[in-house]
Amino acid sequence: MLSRLKDADKFGKTLIRMLRMILQAHPPTFLGLILLTALQALTPLASAWVTKLLFDLLALVLQGNPSVDLWSDLIFLLLVQGAIFIIGQVCVSSTMYLNNELGRKLAVLTETSVYRKISSFSGIGYFENPEFYDTIRLASQAAQFGPLQSLGILTGLFQSIITIFTFLALLLAFNPFLAMLVFLAALPQLWLQLKFSRQRYGLAFDLSPDERRTFYISYLLSAVETAKEIRLFGLAEYLLDNLRALYHKIHQARRRQELHELQWKLALETLSSSTFAVAFGVVAIQAFAKRMSLGDITLYINAMRSLQEGLSSMFSAIAGINEQILFFTEYDRLMELPQPIPINHSSRPVPKLSHGIEFRKVSFRYGENQSWVLHNLNLFIPANKTLALVGSNGAGKTTLVKLLARLYDPTEGEILWDGVDIREFDTDELRRNIGMILQDFVRYAFTAQENIGFGQISRISDLARIKRSAEIAGIHPMIENLPHGYQTLLSHAFGENGSGADLSGGEWQKIALARLFMRQADMLILDEPTAALDAQAEYEIYNRFTELVEGRACLLISHRFSTVRMADMVAVLENGSISEYGIHNDLLARGGAYARLYHMQADRYRVS
Ligand SMILES: Nc1ncnc2c1ncn2[C@@H]1O[C@H](COP(=O)(O)OP(=O)(O)OP(=O)(O)O)[C@@H](O)[C@H]1O
Ligand SMILES: [Mg+2]
């Protein structure tokens, strides 16, 4: 019971919040909408009243009372009826326009807030949780369509409440029993509609993972990134089969729900038609007893029908709002999600790195049920030096740098920046002091200038600096030769036909390197930065590299020993911790893991 009460409380609060959002989106449009809706709601009653007067007049005429006044009254009433009709129509069209206009404003507001919220998560832990994706999907749907639909429903509700009250008053005065009968017969609808709305929400939740998967497969079948492999491996039919199976499953679930609703709706319609027949009978009996004029009869029959319709649309509206609110709670849930990593607002400035970065007894696993990736790891990255981190695939090298950039926090232990735990800094401030190129860097469908400028967003317009970074990365001449130079879009998916460009794997890597070089950071991290570069390009970059990293700490992750040799020091990551640490020659002489890995690679080049 208590939880029910709490639910009702939340229901009210959510509704008020939704209404406030609608009002805040654009107050004049909102007020205009309310006024038009009220006007529209009054037209059925006005029209019914004029019809009654018309019929009464007609009866007088039929009784052989054709005075001139009567005719002029008749014409006047017809004109009034016409005017009411026109006003009603104008209201309908204008309301629709205002409704759409307000909906557009709201959609922009709420959708940007969804994406702002997602971007505000400092750590990336949520992105590994499938439920998070369902919440995002449902929340952005609720945010995009919910306000518009709720608004439509609310104005409909407002209108039907006015209609209901006017006709209910009329009928109560005529015959309270009849009024109650019509009202009670409509009640089961409310219960059913509410039940359906909850079921539809549950269904949307259950089907969300499958629906997301259909989007994913559609993407695989239509994207430029996947077009090559899909053809080379002949995967299209297999994926299409998958897609068909998913649609089959989704449609079956929806069909079941709709058939279930249909059954109940048919039963209810039978009930309401029977009620109407009874009510019609009551009116007819009264008419035969000559207690009513012809006009009265039409008025009451009209009133009953309108009351019944009004009640029915009011109940659908209530259920509709219930459904919108249920979906909107997903938006709330997203908006209330806490930071995945604790955020420190103390805004302690990040000092210029003078000593170095220390991993102290750091252990990490991606989830409670997962195995440890790093275990009791100790590592020192000196300022002003380049440290190469080597280790086999899956050893945890990328994981280690993700911890350093606070995309995750260590499960145990601490990471110290000149002796201060990095959790004590503002995360954004910390990241501003770290320049990083990731193994899976992003190829933005933006211009070359933007692709590089993204490395230091505050300098995105500084073309001179962007060109300098491109020069260091060895990609400047290539960009100059593109159809629009630095303004060339690095994608064929957008822009005018033929205006975009596609780059080779190594060229993209150079773009990512240039992006890194844009950054003025104390600490540089390069995760497999030259894997796709040819030997000449790698050699040239490293010639400039030494100059570039001068005075900064640099962590270099690579499987290529030609790259590793550029570093001042080497650390070997094995079984979750650092097994060897020293300079290249010493480690080779030691004949341990590093020497073994080195010789394995060197052997491949040796002519036997
Ligand atoms: N987001 C994640 N969730 C769960 N496990 C993960 C996640 N990312 C990586 N892992 C696991 O953590 C381990 C270390 O991965 P990591 O990417 O750090 O290795 P790596 O040393 O960078 O390997 P490589 O040389 O292939 O780049 C792997 O076993 C991997 O499966
Ligand atoms: Mg890696």
CSV table of N, CA and C in Angstrom, one decimal, residues 22 25-26 28-34 36-37 40 90-107 144-157 159:
chain,number,residue,atom,x,y,z
A,22,ILE,N,6.7,21.5,-20.7
A,22,ILE,CA,5.9,22.0,-21.8
A,22,ILE,C,5.8,23.5,-21.7
A,25,ALA,N,9.0,25.4,-22.4
A,25,ALA,CA,9.5,25.3,-23.8
A,25,ALA,C,9.1,26.6,-24.6
A,26,HIS,N,7.9,27.1,-24.4
A,26,HIS,CA,7.5,28.3,-25.1
A,26,HIS,C,6.2,28.8,-24.6
A,28,PRO,N,4.1,31.5,-24.8
A,28,PRO,CA,3.0,32.0,-25.6
A,28,PRO,C,2.3,30.9,-26.4
A,29,THR,N,3.1,30.0,-27.0
A,29,THR,CA,2.5,28.9,-27.8
A,29,THR,C,1.6,28.1,-26.9
A,30,PHE,N,2.1,27.8,-25.7
A,30,PHE,CA,1.4,27.0,-24.8
A,30,PHE,C,0.0,27.6,-24.4
A,31,LEU,N,0.1,28.9,-24.1
A,31,LEU,CA,-1.2,29.6,-23.7
A,31,LEU,C,-2.2,29.6,-24.9
A,32,GLY,N,-1.6,29.9,-26.1
A,32,GLY,CA,-2.5,29.9,-27.3
A,32,GLY,C,-3.2,28.6,-27.5
A,33,LEU,N,-2.4,27.6,-27.2
A,33,LEU,CA,-2.9,26.2,-27.4
A,33,LEU,C,-4.1,26.0,-26.4
A,34,ILE,N,-3.9,26.4,-25.2
A,34,ILE,CA,-4.9,26.2,-24.1
A,34,ILE,C,-6.2,26.9,-24.5
A,36,LEU,N,-7.3,27.9,-27.5
A,36,LEU,CA,-7.9,27.3,-28.6
A,36,LEU,C,-8.6,26.0,-28.3
A,37,THR,N,-8.0,25.3,-27.4
A,37,THR,CA,-8.5,24.0,-27.0
A,37,THR,C,-9.8,24.2,-26.2
A,40,GLN,N,-12.5,25.1,-28.6
A,40,GLN,CA,-12.9,23.9,-29.4
A,40,GLN,C,-13.8,23.0,-28.5
A,90,VAL,N,-11.4,25.7,-37.6
A,90,VAL,CA,-10.2,26.6,-37.5
A,90,VAL,C,-9.4,26.2,-36.3
A,91,CYS,N,-10.2,25.9,-35.2
A,91,CYS,CA,-9.5,25.5,-33.9
A,91,CYS,C,-8.7,24.2,-34.1
A,92,VAL,N,-9.4,23.3,-34.8
A,92,VAL,CA,-8.7,22.0,-35.0
A,92,VAL,C,-7.4,22.2,-35.7
A,93,SER,N,-7.4,22.9,-36.9
A,93,SER,CA,-6.2,23.1,-37.6
A,93,SER,C,-5.1,23.9,-36.9
A,94,SER,N,-5.5,25.0,-36.2
A,94,SER,CA,-4.6,25.8,-35.5
A,94,SER,C,-4.0,25.1,-34.3
A,95,THR,N,-4.8,24.3,-33.6
A,95,THR,CA,-4.3,23.5,-32.5
A,95,THR,C,-3.2,22.6,-33.0
A,96,MET,N,-3.5,21.9,-34.1
A,96,MET,CA,-2.5,20.9,-34.6
A,96,MET,C,-1.2,21.6,-34.9
A,97,TYR,N,-1.3,22.8,-35.5
A,97,TYR,CA,0.0,23.5,-35.8
A,97,TYR,C,0.7,23.9,-34.5
A,98,LEU,N,0.0,24.5,-33.6
A,98,LEU,CA,0.7,24.9,-32.3
A,98,LEU,C,1.3,23.7,-31.6
A,99,ASN,N,0.5,22.6,-31.6
A,99,ASN,CA,0.9,21.4,-31.0
A,99,ASN,C,2.3,20.9,-31.6
A,100,ASN,N,2.3,20.9,-32.9
A,100,ASN,CA,3.6,20.5,-33.5
A,100,ASN,C,4.7,21.4,-33.2
A,101,GLU,N,4.4,22.7,-33.2
A,101,GLU,CA,5.5,23.7,-33.0
A,101,GLU,C,6.1,23.5,-31.6
A,102,LEU,N,5.2,23.3,-30.7
A,102,LEU,CA,5.6,23.2,-29.3
A,102,LEU,C,6.4,21.9,-29.1
A,103,GLY,N,5.9,20.9,-29.9
A,103,GLY,CA,6.6,19.6,-29.8
A,103,GLY,C,8.0,19.6,-30.3
A,104,ARG,N,8.2,20.4,-31.4
A,104,ARG,CA,9.5,20.5,-32.0
A,104,ARG,C,10.5,21.2,-31.0
A,105,LYS,N,10.0,22.3,-30.3
A,105,LYS,CA,10.8,23.0,-29.3
A,105,LYS,C,11.2,22.1,-28.2
A,106,LEU,N,10.2,21.3,-27.8
A,106,LEU,CA,10.4,20.4,-26.6
A,106,LEU,C,11.4,19.3,-27.0
A,107,ALA,N,11.3,18.7,-28.2
A,107,ALA,CA,12.1,17.6,-28.6
A,107,ALA,C,13.6,18.0,-28.6
A,144,GLN,N,11.9,12.5,-26.9
A,144,GLN,CA,11.6,13.0,-28.2
A,144,GLN,C,10.1,13.1,-28.5
A,145,PHE,N,9.4,12.0,-28.2
A,145,PHE,CA,8.0,11.9,-28.6
A,145,PHE,C,7.1,12.2,-27.4
A,146,GLY,N,7.5,11.9,-26.2
A,146,GLY,CA,6.7,11.9,-25.1
A,146,GLY,C,6.0,13.3,-24.9
A,147,PRO,N,6.8,14.4,-24.8
A,147,PRO,CA,6.1,15.7,-24.6
A,147,PRO,C,5.0,16.0,-25.6
A,148,LEU,N,5.3,15.8,-26.9
A,148,LEU,CA,4.4,16.1,-27.9
A,148,LEU,C,3.1,15.3,-27.7
A,149,GLN,N,3.3,13.9,-27.5
A,149,GLN,CA,2.2,13.1,-27.3
A,149,GLN,C,1.4,13.4,-26.1
A,150,SER,N,2.1,13.7,-25.0
A,150,SER,CA,1.4,14.0,-23.7
A,150,SER,C,0.6,15.3,-23.9
A,151,LEU,N,1.2,16.2,-24.6
A,151,LEU,CA,0.5,17.5,-24.8
A,151,LEU,C,-0.8,17.3,-25.6
A,152,GLY,N,-0.7,16.5,-26.7
A,152,GLY,CA,-1.9,16.1,-27.4
A,152,GLY,C,-2.9,15.5,-26.6
A,153,ILE,N,-2.4,14.5,-25.8
A,153,ILE,CA,-3.4,13.8,-24.9
A,153,ILE,C,-4.0,14.7,-23.9
A,154,LEU,N,-3.1,15.6,-23.3
A,154,LEU,CA,-3.6,16.5,-22.3
A,154,LEU,C,-4.7,17.4,-22.8
A,155,THR,N,-4.4,18.0,-24.0
A,155,THR,CA,-5.4,18.9,-24.5
A,155,THR,C,-6.7,18.2,-24.9
A,156,GLY,N,-6.5,16.9,-25.4
A,156,GLY,CA,-7.7,16.1,-25.6
A,156,GLY,C,-8.4,15.9,-24.3
A,157,LEU,N,-7.7,15.6,-23.3
A,157,LEU,CA,-8.3,15.3,-22.0
A,157,LEU,C,-9.1,16.5,-21.5
A,159,GLN,N,-10.3,18.9,-23.2
A,159,GLN,CA,-11.5,19.1,-24.0
A,159,GLN,C,-12.6,18.1,-23.6
